[in-house]
Tab-separated table of N, CA and C in Angstrom:
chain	number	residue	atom	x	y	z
A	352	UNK	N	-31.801	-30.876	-0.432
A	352	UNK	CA	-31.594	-30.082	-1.635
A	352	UNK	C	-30.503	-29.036	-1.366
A	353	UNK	N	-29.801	-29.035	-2.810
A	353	UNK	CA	-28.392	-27.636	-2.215
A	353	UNK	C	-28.749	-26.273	-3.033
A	354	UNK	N	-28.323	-25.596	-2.277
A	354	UNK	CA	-28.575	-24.471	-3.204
A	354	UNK	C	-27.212	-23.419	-3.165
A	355	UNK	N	-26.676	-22.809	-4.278
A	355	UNK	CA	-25.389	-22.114	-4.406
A	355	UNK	C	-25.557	-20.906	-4.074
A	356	UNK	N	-24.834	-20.872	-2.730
A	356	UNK	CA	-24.459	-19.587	-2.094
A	356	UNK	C	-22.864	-18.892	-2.575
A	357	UNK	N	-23.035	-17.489	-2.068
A	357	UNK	CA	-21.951	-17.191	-3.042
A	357	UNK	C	-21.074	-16.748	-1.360
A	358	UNK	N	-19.831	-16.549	-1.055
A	358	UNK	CA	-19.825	-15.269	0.498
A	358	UNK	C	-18.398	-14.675	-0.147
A	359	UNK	N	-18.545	-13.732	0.412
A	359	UNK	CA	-16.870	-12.852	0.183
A	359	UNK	C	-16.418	-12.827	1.560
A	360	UNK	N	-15.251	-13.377	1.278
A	360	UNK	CA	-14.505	-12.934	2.157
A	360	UNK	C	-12.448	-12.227	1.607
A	361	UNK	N	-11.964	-11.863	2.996
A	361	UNK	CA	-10.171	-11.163	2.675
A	361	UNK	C	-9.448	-12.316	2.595
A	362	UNK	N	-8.620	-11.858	1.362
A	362	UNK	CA	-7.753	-12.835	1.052
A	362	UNK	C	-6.134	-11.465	1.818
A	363	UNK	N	-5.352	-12.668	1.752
A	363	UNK	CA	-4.257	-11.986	2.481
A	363	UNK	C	-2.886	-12.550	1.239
A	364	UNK	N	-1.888	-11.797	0.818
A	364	UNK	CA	-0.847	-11.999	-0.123
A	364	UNK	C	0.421	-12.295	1.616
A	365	UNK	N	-0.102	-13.228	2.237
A	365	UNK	CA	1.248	-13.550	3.221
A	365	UNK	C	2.283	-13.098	2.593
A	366	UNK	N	3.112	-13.462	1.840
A	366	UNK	CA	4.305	-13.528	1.615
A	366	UNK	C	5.089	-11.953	1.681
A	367	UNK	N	3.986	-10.882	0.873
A	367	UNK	CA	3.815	-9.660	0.991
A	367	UNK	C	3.772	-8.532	2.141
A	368	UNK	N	3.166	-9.488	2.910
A	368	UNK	CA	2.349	-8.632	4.152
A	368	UNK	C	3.584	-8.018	5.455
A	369	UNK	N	3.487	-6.893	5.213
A	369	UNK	CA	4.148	-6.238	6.571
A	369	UNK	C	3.710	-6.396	7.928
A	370	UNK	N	2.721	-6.973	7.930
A	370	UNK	CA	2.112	-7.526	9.406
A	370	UNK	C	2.133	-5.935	10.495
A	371	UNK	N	1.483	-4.800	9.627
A	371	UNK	CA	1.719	-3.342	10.174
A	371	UNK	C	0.772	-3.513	11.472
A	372	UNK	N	-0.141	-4.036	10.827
A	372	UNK	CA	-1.727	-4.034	11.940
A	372	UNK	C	-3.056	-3.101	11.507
A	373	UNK	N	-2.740	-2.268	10.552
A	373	UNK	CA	-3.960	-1.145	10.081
A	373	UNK	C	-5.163	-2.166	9.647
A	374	UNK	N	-4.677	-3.563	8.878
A	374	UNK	CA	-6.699	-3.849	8.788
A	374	UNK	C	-6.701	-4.629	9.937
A	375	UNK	N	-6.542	-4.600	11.618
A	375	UNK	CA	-6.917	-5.292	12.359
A	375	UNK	C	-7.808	-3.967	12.910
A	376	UNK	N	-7.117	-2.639	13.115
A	376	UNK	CA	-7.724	-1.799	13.120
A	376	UNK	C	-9.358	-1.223	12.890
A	377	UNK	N	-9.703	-1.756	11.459
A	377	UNK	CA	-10.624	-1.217	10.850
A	377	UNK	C	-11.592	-2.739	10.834
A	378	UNK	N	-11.120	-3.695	11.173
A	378	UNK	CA	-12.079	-5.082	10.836
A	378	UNK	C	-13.475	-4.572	11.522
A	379	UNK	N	-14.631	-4.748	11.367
A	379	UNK	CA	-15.568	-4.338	12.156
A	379	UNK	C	-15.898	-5.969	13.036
A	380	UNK	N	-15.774	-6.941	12.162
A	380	UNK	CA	-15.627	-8.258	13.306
A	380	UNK	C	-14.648	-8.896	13.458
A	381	UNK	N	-13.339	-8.300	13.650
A	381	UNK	CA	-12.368	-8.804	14.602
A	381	UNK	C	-12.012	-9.673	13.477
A	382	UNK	N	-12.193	-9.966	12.547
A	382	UNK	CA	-11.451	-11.399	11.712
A	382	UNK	C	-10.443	-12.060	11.246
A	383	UNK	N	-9.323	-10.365	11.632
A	383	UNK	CA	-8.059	-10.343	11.167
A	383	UNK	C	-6.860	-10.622	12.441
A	384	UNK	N	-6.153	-11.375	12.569
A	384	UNK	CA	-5.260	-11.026	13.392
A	384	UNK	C	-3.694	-11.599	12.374
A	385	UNK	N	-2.679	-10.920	13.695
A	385	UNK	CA	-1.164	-11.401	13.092
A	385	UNK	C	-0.623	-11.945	13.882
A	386	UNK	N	-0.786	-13.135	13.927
A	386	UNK	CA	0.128	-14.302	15.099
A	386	UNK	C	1.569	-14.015	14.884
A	387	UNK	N	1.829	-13.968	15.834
A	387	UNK	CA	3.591	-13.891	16.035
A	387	UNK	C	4.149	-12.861	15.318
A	388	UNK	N	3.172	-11.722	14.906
A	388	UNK	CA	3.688	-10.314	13.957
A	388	UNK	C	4.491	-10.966	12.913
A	389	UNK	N	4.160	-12.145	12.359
A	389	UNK	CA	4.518	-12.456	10.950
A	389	UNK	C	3.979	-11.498	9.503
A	390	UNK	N	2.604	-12.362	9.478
A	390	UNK	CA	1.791	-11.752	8.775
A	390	UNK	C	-0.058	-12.022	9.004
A	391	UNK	N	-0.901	-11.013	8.508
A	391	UNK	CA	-2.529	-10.854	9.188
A	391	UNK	C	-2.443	-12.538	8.630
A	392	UNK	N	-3.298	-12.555	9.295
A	392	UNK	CA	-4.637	-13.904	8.854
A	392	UNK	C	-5.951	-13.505	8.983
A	393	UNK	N	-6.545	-14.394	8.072
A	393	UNK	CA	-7.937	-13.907	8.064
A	393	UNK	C	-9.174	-14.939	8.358
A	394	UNK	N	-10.033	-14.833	9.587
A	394	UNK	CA	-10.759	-16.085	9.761
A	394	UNK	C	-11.946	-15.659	8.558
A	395	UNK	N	-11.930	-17.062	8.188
A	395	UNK	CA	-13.137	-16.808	6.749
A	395	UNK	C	-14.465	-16.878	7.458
A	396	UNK	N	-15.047	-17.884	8.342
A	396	UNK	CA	-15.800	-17.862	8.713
A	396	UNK	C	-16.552	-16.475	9.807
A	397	UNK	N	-15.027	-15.719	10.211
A	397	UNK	CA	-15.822	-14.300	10.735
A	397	UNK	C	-16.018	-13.155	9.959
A	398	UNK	N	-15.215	-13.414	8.907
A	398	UNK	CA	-14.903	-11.939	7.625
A	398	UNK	C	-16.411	-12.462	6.862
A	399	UNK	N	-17.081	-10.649	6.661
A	399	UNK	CA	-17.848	-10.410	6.257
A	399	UNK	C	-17.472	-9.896	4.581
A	400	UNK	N	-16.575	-9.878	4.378
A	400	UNK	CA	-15.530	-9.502	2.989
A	400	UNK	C	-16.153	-7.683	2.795
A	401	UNK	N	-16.513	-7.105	4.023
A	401	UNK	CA	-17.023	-5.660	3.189
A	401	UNK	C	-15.519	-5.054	2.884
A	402	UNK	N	-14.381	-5.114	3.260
A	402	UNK	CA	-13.425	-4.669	2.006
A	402	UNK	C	-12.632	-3.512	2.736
A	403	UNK	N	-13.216	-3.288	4.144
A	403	UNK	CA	-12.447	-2.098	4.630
A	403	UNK	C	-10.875	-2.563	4.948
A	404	UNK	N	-10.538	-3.693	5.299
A	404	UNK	CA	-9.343	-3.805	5.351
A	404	UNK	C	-8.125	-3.771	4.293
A	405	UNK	N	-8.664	-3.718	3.363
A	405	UNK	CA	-7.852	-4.064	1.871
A	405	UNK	C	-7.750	-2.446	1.182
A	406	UNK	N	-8.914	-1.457	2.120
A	406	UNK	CA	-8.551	-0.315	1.552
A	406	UNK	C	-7.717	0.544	2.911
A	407	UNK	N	-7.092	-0.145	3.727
A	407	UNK	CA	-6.392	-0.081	4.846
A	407	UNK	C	-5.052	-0.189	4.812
A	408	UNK	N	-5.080	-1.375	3.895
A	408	UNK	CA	-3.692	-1.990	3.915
A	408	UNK	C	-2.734	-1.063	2.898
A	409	UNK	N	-1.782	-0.637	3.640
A	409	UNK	CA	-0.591	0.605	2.681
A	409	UNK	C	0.428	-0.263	2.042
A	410	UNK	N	0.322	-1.946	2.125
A	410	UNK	CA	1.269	-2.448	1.223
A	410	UNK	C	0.090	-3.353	0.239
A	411	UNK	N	-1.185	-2.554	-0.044
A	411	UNK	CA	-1.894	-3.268	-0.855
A	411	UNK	C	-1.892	-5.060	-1.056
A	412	UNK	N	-1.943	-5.600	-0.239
A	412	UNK	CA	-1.674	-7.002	-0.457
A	412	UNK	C	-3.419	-7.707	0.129
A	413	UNK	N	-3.695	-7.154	0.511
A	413	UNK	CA	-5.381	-8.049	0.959
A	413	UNK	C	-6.292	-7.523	-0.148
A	414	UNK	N	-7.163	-8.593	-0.673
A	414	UNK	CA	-8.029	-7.988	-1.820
A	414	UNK	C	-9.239	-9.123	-1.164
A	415	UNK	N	-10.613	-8.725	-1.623
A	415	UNK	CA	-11.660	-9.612	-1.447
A	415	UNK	C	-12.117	-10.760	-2.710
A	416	UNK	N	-12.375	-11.467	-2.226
A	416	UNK	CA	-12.677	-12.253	-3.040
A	416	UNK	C	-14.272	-13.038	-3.006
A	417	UNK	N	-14.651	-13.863	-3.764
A	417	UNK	CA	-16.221	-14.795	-3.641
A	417	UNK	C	-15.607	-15.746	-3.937
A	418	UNK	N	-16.318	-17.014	-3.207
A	418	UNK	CA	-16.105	-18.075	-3.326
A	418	UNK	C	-17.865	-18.527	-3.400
A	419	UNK	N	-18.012	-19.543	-4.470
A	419	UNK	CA	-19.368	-20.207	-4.593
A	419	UNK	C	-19.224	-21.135	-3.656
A	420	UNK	N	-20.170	-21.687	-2.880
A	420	UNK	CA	-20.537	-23.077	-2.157
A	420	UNK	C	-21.951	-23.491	-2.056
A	421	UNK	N	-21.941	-24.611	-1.723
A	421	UNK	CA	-23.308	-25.161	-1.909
A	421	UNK	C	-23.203	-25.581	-0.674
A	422	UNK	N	-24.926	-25.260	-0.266
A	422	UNK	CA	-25.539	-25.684	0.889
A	422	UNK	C	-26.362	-25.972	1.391
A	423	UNK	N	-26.859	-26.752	2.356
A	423	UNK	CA	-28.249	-27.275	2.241
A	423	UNK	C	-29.493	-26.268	2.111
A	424	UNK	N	-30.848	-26.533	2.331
A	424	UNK	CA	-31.649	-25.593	2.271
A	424	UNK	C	-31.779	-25.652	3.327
A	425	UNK	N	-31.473	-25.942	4.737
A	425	UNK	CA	-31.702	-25.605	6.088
A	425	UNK	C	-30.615	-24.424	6.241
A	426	UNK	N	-29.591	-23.925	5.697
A	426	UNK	CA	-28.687	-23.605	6.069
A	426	UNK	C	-28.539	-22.305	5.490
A	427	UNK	N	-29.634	-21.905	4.616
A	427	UNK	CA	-29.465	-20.275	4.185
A	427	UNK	C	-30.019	-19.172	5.270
């Protein structure tokens, strides 16, 4: 049986991103990094989406988002 889970996680505006480093700073689990000081990335599976990085970021480009998924009932 599935049941619809909702999770937030940081979305990142790449194209935008100054790759400064302030929400790697503030991530409380590490989720953010900037390979090659391009621009952050964000692992979805470690981002908890609480949002501190997006109120970090001074070129406003990371915002949180929800995504619905479905999943088994072993898995909540």
């Amino acid at each position: 049986m599935a049941v619809q889970k909702s999770k937030k996680y940081a979305s990142v505006q790449e194209s935008l991103c100054v790759a400064c480093g302030c929400c790697i700073k503030v991530c409380p689990k590490g989720a953010i990094s900037v390979p090659k000081g391009i621009h952050a990335v964000v692992d979805m599976a470690a981002c908890i989406g609480c949002g501190l990085c997006a109120k970090a970021c001074p070129a406003s480009v990371i915002t949180v988002k929800t995504v619905e998924m479905e999943v088994g009932i072993n898995e909540r």
